[in-house]
PDB file of C-alpha atoms in Angstrom:
ATOM      1  CA  MET A   1     -24.987  -8.738  20.132  1.00 70.00           C
ATOM      2  CA  ARG A   2     -28.063 -10.159  18.331  1.00 82.00           C
ATOM      3  CA  ASP A   3     -27.885  -7.567  15.768  1.00 91.00           C
ATOM      4  CA  LEU A   4     -24.072  -7.614  15.281  1.00 96.00           C
ATOM      5  CA  LYS A   5     -22.975  -6.160  11.969  1.00 97.00           C
ATOM      6  CA  ILE A   6     -19.622  -7.187  10.545  1.00 97.00           C
ATOM      7  CA  ARG A   7     -17.360  -4.548   8.826  1.00 97.00           C
ATOM      8  CA  ALA A   8     -16.852  -5.154   5.149  1.00 98.00           C
ATOM      9  CA  SER A   9     -12.993  -5.021   5.865  1.00 96.00           C
ATOM     10  CA  CYS A  10     -13.383  -7.768   8.347  1.00 96.00           C
ATOM     11  CA  VAL A  11     -15.834 -10.126   6.672  1.00 98.00           C
ATOM     12  CA  GLY A  12     -12.964 -12.232   5.367  1.00 97.00           C
ATOM     13  CA  LYS A  13     -11.874 -13.041   8.980  1.00 97.00           C
ATOM     14  CA  ILE A  14     -15.159 -15.235   9.462  1.00 97.00           C
ATOM     15  CA  MET A  15     -15.165 -16.726   6.064  1.00 97.00           C
ATOM     16  CA  ALA A  16     -12.235 -19.145   6.230  1.00 94.00           C
ATOM     17  CA  GLU A  17     -13.537 -22.838   5.872  1.00 93.00           C
ATOM     18  CA  PRO A  18     -13.155 -24.924   9.249  1.00 92.00           C
ATOM     19  CA  ARG A  19     -10.376 -27.568   9.000  1.00 91.00           C
ATOM     20  CA  THR A  20     -12.570 -30.130  10.754  1.00 90.00           C
ATOM     21  CA  LYS A  21     -16.249 -30.928  11.292  1.00 87.00           C
ATOM     22  CA  SER A  22     -15.695 -30.491  14.912  1.00 87.00           C
ATOM     23  CA  GLU A  23     -15.087 -26.821  14.593  1.00 87.00           C
ATOM     24  CA  GLY A  24     -18.501 -26.260  13.427  1.00 91.00           C
ATOM     25  CA  ILE A  25     -19.542 -23.519  10.958  1.00 95.00           C
ATOM     26  CA  LEU A  26     -16.888 -21.144  12.153  1.00 97.00           C
ATOM     27  CA  SER A  27     -13.131 -21.747  11.837  1.00 96.00           C
ATOM     28  CA  VAL A  28     -10.752 -21.439  14.846  1.00 96.00           C
ATOM     29  CA  GLY A  29      -9.472 -18.220  13.328  1.00 96.00           C
ATOM     30  CA  ALA A  30     -13.016 -16.863  13.003  1.00 97.00           C
ATOM     31  CA  LYS A  31     -13.742 -17.566  16.703  1.00 97.00           C
ATOM     32  CA  THR A  32     -10.351 -15.936  17.649  1.00 97.00           C
ATOM     33  CA  TYR A  33     -11.439 -12.746  15.860  1.00 97.00           C
ATOM     34  CA  LEU A  34     -15.105 -12.895  17.188  1.00 97.00           C
ATOM     35  CA  ARG A  35     -13.825 -13.270  20.857  1.00 97.00           C
ATOM     36  CA  GLU A  36     -11.939 -10.030  20.248  1.00 96.00           C
ATOM     37  CA  ILE A  37     -15.156  -8.337  19.237  1.00 96.00           C
ATOM     38  CA  ALA A  38     -16.801  -9.758  22.118  1.00 97.00           C
ATOM     39  CA  LYS A  39     -14.059  -8.349  24.422  1.00 97.00           C
ATOM     40  CA  GLN A  40     -14.395  -4.925  22.895  1.00 95.00           C
ATOM     41  CA  GLU A  41     -18.139  -5.016  23.700  1.00 94.00           C
ATOM     42  CA  ILE A  42     -17.611  -6.111  27.374  1.00 95.00           C
ATOM     43  CA  PHE A  43     -14.984  -3.508  28.106  1.00 95.00           C
ATOM     44  CA  GLY A  44     -16.590  -0.762  25.962  1.00 94.00           C
ATOM     45  CA  VAL A  45     -13.485   0.074  24.040  1.00 93.00           C
ATOM     46  CA  GLU A  46     -12.601  -0.345  20.401  1.00 90.00           C
ATOM     47  CA  PHE A  47      -9.188  -1.790  19.670  1.00 88.00           C
ATOM     48  CA  GLU A  48      -7.698   0.376  17.010  1.00 81.00           C
ATOM     49  CA  VAL A  49      -4.750  -0.965  15.017  1.00 82.00           C
ATOM     50  CA  SER A  50      -2.103   1.413  13.538  1.00 85.00           C
ATOM     51  CA  SER A  51       1.121   0.764  11.470  1.00 93.00           C
ATOM     52  CA  LYS A  52       3.267   2.798   9.142  1.00 96.00           C
ATOM     53  CA  GLU A  53       1.684   0.926   6.164  1.00 96.00           C
ATOM     54  CA  MET A  54      -1.771   1.928   7.263  1.00 96.00           C
ATOM     55  CA  GLU A  55      -0.651   5.542   7.885  1.00 96.00           C
ATOM     56  CA  LYS A  56       0.766   5.805   4.354  1.00 98.00           C
ATOM     57  CA  GLY A  57      -2.336   4.349   2.951  1.00 97.00           C
ATOM     58  CA  ASN A  58      -4.614   6.904   4.463  1.00 96.00           C
ATOM     59  CA  GLU A  59      -2.328   9.823   3.703  1.00 97.00           C
ATOM     60  CA  VAL A  60      -1.788   9.019  -0.025  1.00 98.00           C
ATOM     61  CA  GLU A  61      -5.298   7.804  -1.008  1.00 98.00           C
ATOM     62  CA  PRO A  62      -6.239  11.099  -2.685  1.00 98.00           C
ATOM     63  CA  GLU A  63      -3.106  10.935  -4.599  1.00 98.00           C
ATOM     64  CA  SER A  64      -3.674   7.370  -5.759  1.00 98.00           C
ATOM     65  CA  ILE A  65      -7.303   8.056  -6.603  1.00 98.00           C
ATOM     66  CA  GLU A  66      -6.190  10.842  -8.983  1.00 98.00           C
ATOM     67  CA  MET A  67      -3.542   8.593 -10.488  1.00 98.00           C
ATOM     68  CA  LEU A  68      -6.179   5.784 -11.115  1.00 98.00           C
ATOM     69  CA  ASN A  69      -8.483   8.499 -12.783  1.00 98.00           C
ATOM     70  CA  ARG A  70      -5.568   9.740 -14.972  1.00 98.00           C
ATOM     71  CA  VAL A  71      -4.466   6.186 -16.083  1.00 98.00           C
ATOM     72  CA  ARG A  72      -8.041   4.841 -16.673  1.00 98.00           C
ATOM     73  CA  GLY A  73      -9.675   8.000 -18.004  1.00 98.00           C
ATOM     74  CA  LEU A  74     -12.189   8.150 -15.107  1.00 98.00           C
ATOM     75  CA  SER A  75     -13.587  10.888 -13.029  1.00 97.00           C
ATOM     76  CA  LEU A  76     -14.276   9.118  -9.804  1.00 98.00           C
ATOM     77  CA  VAL A  77     -14.468  10.932  -6.391  1.00 98.00           C
ATOM     78  CA  LYS A  78     -13.826   9.700  -2.879  1.00 98.00           C
ATOM     79  CA  ASN A  79     -17.042   8.138  -1.410  1.00 98.00           C
ATOM     80  CA  THR A  80     -17.954   9.217   2.093  1.00 97.00           C
ATOM     81  CA  GLU A  81     -21.194   7.457   2.655  1.00 97.00           C
ATOM     82  CA  ARG A  82     -21.191   4.484   4.997  1.00 98.00           C
ATOM     83  CA  LYS A  83     -23.996   1.853   4.151  1.00 98.00           C
ATOM     84  CA  THR A  84     -25.425  -0.619   6.522  1.00 98.00           C
ATOM     85  CA  ASN A  85     -27.962  -3.476   6.083  1.00 97.00           C
ATOM     86  CA  LYS A  86     -29.161  -6.161   8.584  1.00 97.00           C
ATOM     87  CA  PHE A  87     -25.682  -7.926   8.489  1.00 98.00           C
ATOM     88  CA  LEU A  88     -22.876  -5.732   7.102  1.00 98.00           C
ATOM     89  CA  THR A  89     -21.596  -2.230   7.258  1.00 98.00           C
ATOM     90  CA  GLY A  90     -18.968  -0.492   5.184  1.00 98.00           C
ATOM     91  CA  GLU A  91     -17.651   2.605   3.617  1.00 98.00           C
ATOM     92  CA  CYS A  92     -16.268   1.916   0.230  1.00 98.00           C
ATOM     93  CA  ASP A  93     -13.653   4.040  -1.440  1.00 98.00           C
ATOM     94  CA  LEU A  94     -15.180   4.789  -4.970  1.00 98.00           C
ATOM     95  CA  PHE A  95     -18.270   3.697  -6.556  1.00 98.00           C
ATOM     96  CA  ASP A  96     -19.504   4.331 -10.275  1.00 98.00           C
ATOM     97  CA  LYS A  97     -23.232   4.050 -10.030  1.00 97.00           C
ATOM     98  CA  ALA A  98     -23.909   4.243 -13.737  1.00 97.00           C
ATOM     99  CA  ALA A  99     -21.430   1.268 -14.413  1.00 98.00           C
ATOM    100  CA  ARG A 100     -22.706  -0.484 -11.156  1.00 98.00           C
ATOM    101  CA  LYS A 101     -18.997  -0.809 -10.396  1.00 98.00           C
ATOM    102  CA  GLY A 102     -16.931  -0.148  -7.269  1.00 98.00           C
ATOM    103  CA  TYR A 103     -13.213   0.219  -6.722  1.00 98.00           C
ATOM    104  CA  ASP A 104     -11.209  -0.207  -3.500  1.00 98.00           C
ATOM    105  CA  MET A 105      -7.661   1.477  -3.238  1.00 98.00           C
ATOM    106  CA  LYS A 106      -4.874  -0.640  -1.644  1.00 98.00           C
ATOM    107  CA  ASN A 107      -1.754   1.576  -1.442  1.00 98.00           C
ATOM    108  CA  ALA A 108       1.364  -0.381  -1.629  1.00 98.00           C
ATOM    109  CA  TRP A 109       3.875   0.189   1.116  1.00 98.00           C
ATOM    110  CA  SER A 110       6.945   0.098  -1.332  1.00 98.00           C
ATOM    111  CA  ALA A 111       7.914  -0.980  -4.697  1.00 98.00           C
ATOM    112  CA  LYS A 112       8.932  -4.319  -3.155  1.00 98.00           C
ATOM    113  CA  THR A 113       5.331  -5.026  -1.864  1.00 97.00           C
ATOM    114  CA  PHE A 114       3.583  -3.711  -4.973  1.00 98.00           C
ATOM    115  CA  PRO A 115       1.877  -6.562  -6.815  1.00 98.00           C
ATOM    116  CA  GLY A 116       2.936  -6.223 -10.287  1.00 97.00           C
ATOM    117  CA  TRP A 117       1.166  -9.312 -11.655  1.00 98.00           C
ATOM    118  CA  LEU A 118      -2.416 -10.846 -11.268  1.00 96.00           C
ATOM    119  CA  ILE A 119      -0.962 -14.078  -9.873  1.00 96.00           C
ATOM    120  CA  ASP A 120       0.348 -12.024  -7.011  1.00 96.00           C
ATOM    121  CA  CYS A 121      -3.099 -10.493  -6.267  1.00 95.00           C
ATOM    122  CA  GLY A 122      -6.278 -12.458  -5.299  1.00 90.00           C
ATOM    123  CA  ASP A 123      -6.188 -11.941  -1.459  1.00 93.00           C
ATOM    124  CA  LYS A 124      -9.195 -13.902   0.024  1.00 95.00           C
ATOM    125  CA  VAL A 125      -9.756 -11.192   2.860  1.00 95.00           C
ATOM    126  CA  TYR A 126      -9.965  -8.588   0.134  1.00 97.00           C
ATOM    127  CA  GLU A 127     -12.177 -10.591  -2.061  1.00 98.00           C
ATOM    128  CA  TRP A 128     -14.857 -11.001   0.707  1.00 98.00           C
ATOM    129  CA  GLN A 129     -14.551  -7.240   1.532  1.00 98.00           C
ATOM    130  CA  MET A 130     -15.567  -6.518  -2.050  1.00 98.00           C
ATOM    131  CA  ARG A 131     -18.417  -9.105  -1.828  1.00 98.00           C
ATOM    132  CA  ALA A 132     -19.636  -7.143   1.205  1.00 98.00           C
ATOM    133  CA  TYR A 133     -19.378  -3.855  -0.728  1.00 98.00           C
ATOM    134  CA  MET A 134     -21.308  -5.264  -3.786  1.00 98.00           C
ATOM    135  CA  GLN A 135     -24.097  -6.402  -1.559  1.00 98.00           C
ATOM    136  CA  LEU A 136     -24.259  -2.917   0.276  1.00 98.00           C
ATOM    137  CA  TRP A 137     -24.031  -1.041  -3.047  1.00 98.00           C
ATOM    138  CA  ASP A 138     -26.004  -3.411  -5.091  1.00 98.00           C
ATOM    139  CA  ALA A 139     -22.941  -3.620  -7.665  1.00 98.00           C
ATOM    140  CA  ASP A 140     -22.211  -5.991 -10.397  1.00 98.00           C
ATOM    141  CA  GLU A 141     -18.390  -6.007  -9.853  1.00 98.00           C
ATOM    142  CA  TRP A 142     -15.797  -4.614  -7.613  1.00 98.00           C
ATOM    143  CA  GLU A 143     -12.056  -3.995  -8.614  1.00 98.00           C
ATOM    144  CA  VAL A 144      -9.239  -4.118  -6.111  1.00 98.00           C
ATOM    145  CA  VAL A 145      -6.826  -1.376  -7.303  1.00 98.00           C
ATOM    146  CA  HIS A 146      -3.272  -1.830  -6.022  1.00 98.00           C
ATOM    147  CA  ALA A 147      -1.356   1.695  -6.411  1.00 98.00           C
ATOM    148  CA  LEU A 148       2.188   2.463  -5.984  1.00 98.00           C
ATOM    149  CA  VAL A 149       2.965   6.211  -4.929  1.00 98.00           C
ATOM    150  CA  ASP A 150       5.616   7.973  -3.089  1.00 98.00           C
ATOM    151  CA  THR A 151       5.968   7.056   0.583  1.00 98.00           C
ATOM    152  CA  PRO A 152       6.083  10.293   2.884  1.00 97.00           C
ATOM    153  CA  GLN A 153       9.579  10.420   3.915  1.00 95.00           C
ATOM    154  CA  ARG A 154       8.945  10.702   7.552  1.00 95.00           C
ATOM    155  CA  LEU A 155       7.629   7.102   7.346  1.00 96.00           C
ATOM    156  CA  ILE A 156      10.470   5.495   5.390  1.00 96.00           C
ATOM    157  CA  GLY A 157      12.795   4.822   8.273  1.00 92.00           C
ATOM    158  CA  PHE A 158      15.920   2.876   7.252  1.00 94.00           C
ATOM    159  CA  GLU A 159      14.763   1.213   4.134  1.00 95.00           C
ATOM    160  CA  PRO A 160      16.293   2.237   0.782  1.00 97.00           C
ATOM    161  CA  ILE A 161      14.658   5.355  -0.484  1.00 97.00           C
ATOM    162  CA  GLN A 162      14.700   4.002  -4.070  1.00 97.00           C
ATOM    163  CA  MET A 163      11.839   1.434  -2.924  1.00 97.00           C
ATOM    164  CA  HIS A 164       9.790   4.547  -1.883  1.00 98.00           C
ATOM    165  CA  ILE A 165      10.399   7.336  -4.272  1.00 98.00           C
ATOM    166  CA  VAL A 166       8.580   5.978  -7.321  1.00 98.00           C
ATOM    167  CA  SER A 167       6.970   8.939  -9.031  1.00 97.00           C
ATOM    168  CA  HIS A 168       9.521   8.801 -11.865  1.00 98.00           C
ATOM    169  CA  ILE A 169       8.080   5.441 -12.866  1.00 98.00           C
ATOM    170  CA  PRO A 170       5.277   5.852 -15.563  1.00 98.00           C
ATOM    171  CA  GLU A 171       1.857   5.864 -13.805  1.00 98.00           C
ATOM    172  CA  HIS A 172       0.334   3.061 -15.895  1.00 98.00           C
ATOM    173  CA  MET A 173       3.086   0.766 -14.462  1.00 98.00           C
ATOM    174  CA  ARG A 174       2.006   1.641 -10.855  1.00 98.00           C
ATOM    175  CA  ILE A 175      -1.579   0.416 -11.176  1.00 98.00           C
ATOM    176  CA  THR A 176      -2.603  -3.129 -10.932  1.00 98.00           C
ATOM    177  CA  GLY A 177      -6.365  -4.145 -10.536  1.00 98.00           C
ATOM    178  CA  TRP A 178      -8.135  -7.247 -10.330  1.00 98.00           C
ATOM    179  CA  ILE A 179     -11.980  -7.743 -10.380  1.00 98.00           C
ATOM    180  CA  VAL A 180     -14.324  -9.600  -8.257  1.00 98.00           C
ATOM    181  CA  GLU A 181     -17.758 -10.459  -9.935  1.00 98.00           C
ATOM    182  CA  ARG A 182     -20.955 -10.730  -7.709  1.00 98.00           C
ATOM    183  CA  ASP A 183     -21.894 -14.130  -6.809  1.00 98.00           C
ATOM    184  CA  PHE A 184     -25.148 -14.549  -4.961  1.00 98.00           C
ATOM    185  CA  ALA A 185     -24.510 -17.849  -3.605  1.00 98.00           C
ATOM    186  CA  LYS A 186     -21.235 -16.502  -1.923  1.00 98.00           C
ATOM    187  CA  GLU A 187     -23.377 -13.666  -0.415  1.00 98.00           C
ATOM    188  CA  ARG A 188     -25.784 -16.177   1.005  1.00 98.00           C
ATOM    189  CA  LEU A 189     -22.749 -17.895   2.762  1.00 97.00           C
ATOM    190  CA  MET A 190     -21.746 -14.580   4.029  1.00 97.00           C
ATOM    191  CA  ILE A 191     -24.889 -13.987   5.703  1.00 97.00           C
ATOM    192  CA  GLU A 192     -24.873 -17.472   7.242  1.00 97.00           C
ATOM    193  CA  ARG A 193     -21.462 -16.809   8.708  1.00 97.00           C
ATOM    194  CA  VAL A 194     -22.640 -13.489  10.236  1.00 98.00           C
ATOM    195  CA  GLU A 195     -25.613 -15.164  11.779  1.00 97.00           C
ATOM    196  CA  ALA A 196     -23.246 -17.840  13.140  1.00 97.00           C
ATOM    197  CA  ALA A 197     -21.003 -15.045  14.367  1.00 97.00           C
ATOM    198  CA  ARG A 198     -23.707 -13.432  16.157  1.00 97.00           C
ATOM    199  CA  GLU A 199     -24.614 -16.659  18.108  1.00 97.00           C
ATOM    200  CA  TYR A 200     -20.772 -17.327  18.875  1.00 97.00           C
ATOM    201  CA  VAL A 201     -20.403 -13.804  20.378  1.00 97.00           C
ATOM    202  CA  MET A 202     -23.434 -13.965  22.492  1.00 97.00           C
ATOM    203  CA  GLU A 203     -22.130 -17.280  23.841  1.00 97.00           C
ATOM    204  CA  VAL A 204     -18.624 -16.130  24.628  1.00 97.00           C
ATOM    205  CA  ILE A 205     -19.993 -12.867  26.406  1.00 96.00           C
ATOM    206  CA  GLN A 206     -22.409 -15.249  28.602  1.00 95.00           C
ATOM    207  CA  GLU A 207     -19.265 -17.530  29.329  1.00 96.00           C
ATOM    208  CA  PHE A 208     -17.080 -14.459  30.187  1.00 95.00           C
ATOM    209  CA  ASP A 209     -19.944 -13.169  32.529  1.00 94.00           C
ATOM    210  CA  GLU A 210     -19.975 -16.554  34.265  1.00 93.00           C
ATOM    211  CA  ASN A 211     -16.291 -16.750  34.687  1.00 94.00           C
ATOM    212  CA  HIS A 212     -15.838 -13.144  36.039  1.00 93.00           C
ATOM    213  CA  ARG A 213     -18.757 -12.985  38.557  1.00 88.00           C
ATOM    214  CA  GLU A 214     -18.089 -10.551  41.343  1.00 81.00           C
ATOM    215  CA  ALA A 215     -17.133 -12.217  44.671  1.00 69.00           C
ATOM    216  CA  VAL A 216     -20.080 -11.813  47.267  1.00 67.00           C
ATOM    217  CA  ALA A 217     -18.669 -10.500  50.551  1.00 63.00           C
TER     218      ALA A 217
END
């Protein structure tokens, strides 16, 4: 794992500041996440996480991109290219090369979870994801776009349908965006954390091997 690359969507998991000096450069939460990475490597399996919220996000993404284009007067198309450098890997949603700006679509589960105000935005994990994209695509800024579109009815379950069928609400009221500007100092910190993550993953893999040696008959 000397060449471990962290996914853009997961960079935030290793960026939290340690609470005490004894933790070292990586926080307790970061180390927990990295042991999960190590376990995937050891067992040769990728732990896939699924939820109704994620399922909706994937299914309605084309619709939310079209809505963003209409509201902003854009003509963006879904990106299908994955980029990788020495430390990071990621596949962004939308990139405007001429403007040196990217967009990441976050589809709200319901009207209740949709952030209507900027004060409700600013998720740190999202911020670091955007910083990873800016490095990979050499962009000046990246916008996190929260979109609210109808939830596929098979996913709604027992929640009030009024929270999920929202297409009657004007489209401009169903888009909230916040911008992350490029910061090279924070990018350097991001790379330092990836390097520390590589060392930690190698350490815990070695520790696992030592603790799980096959008994000699």
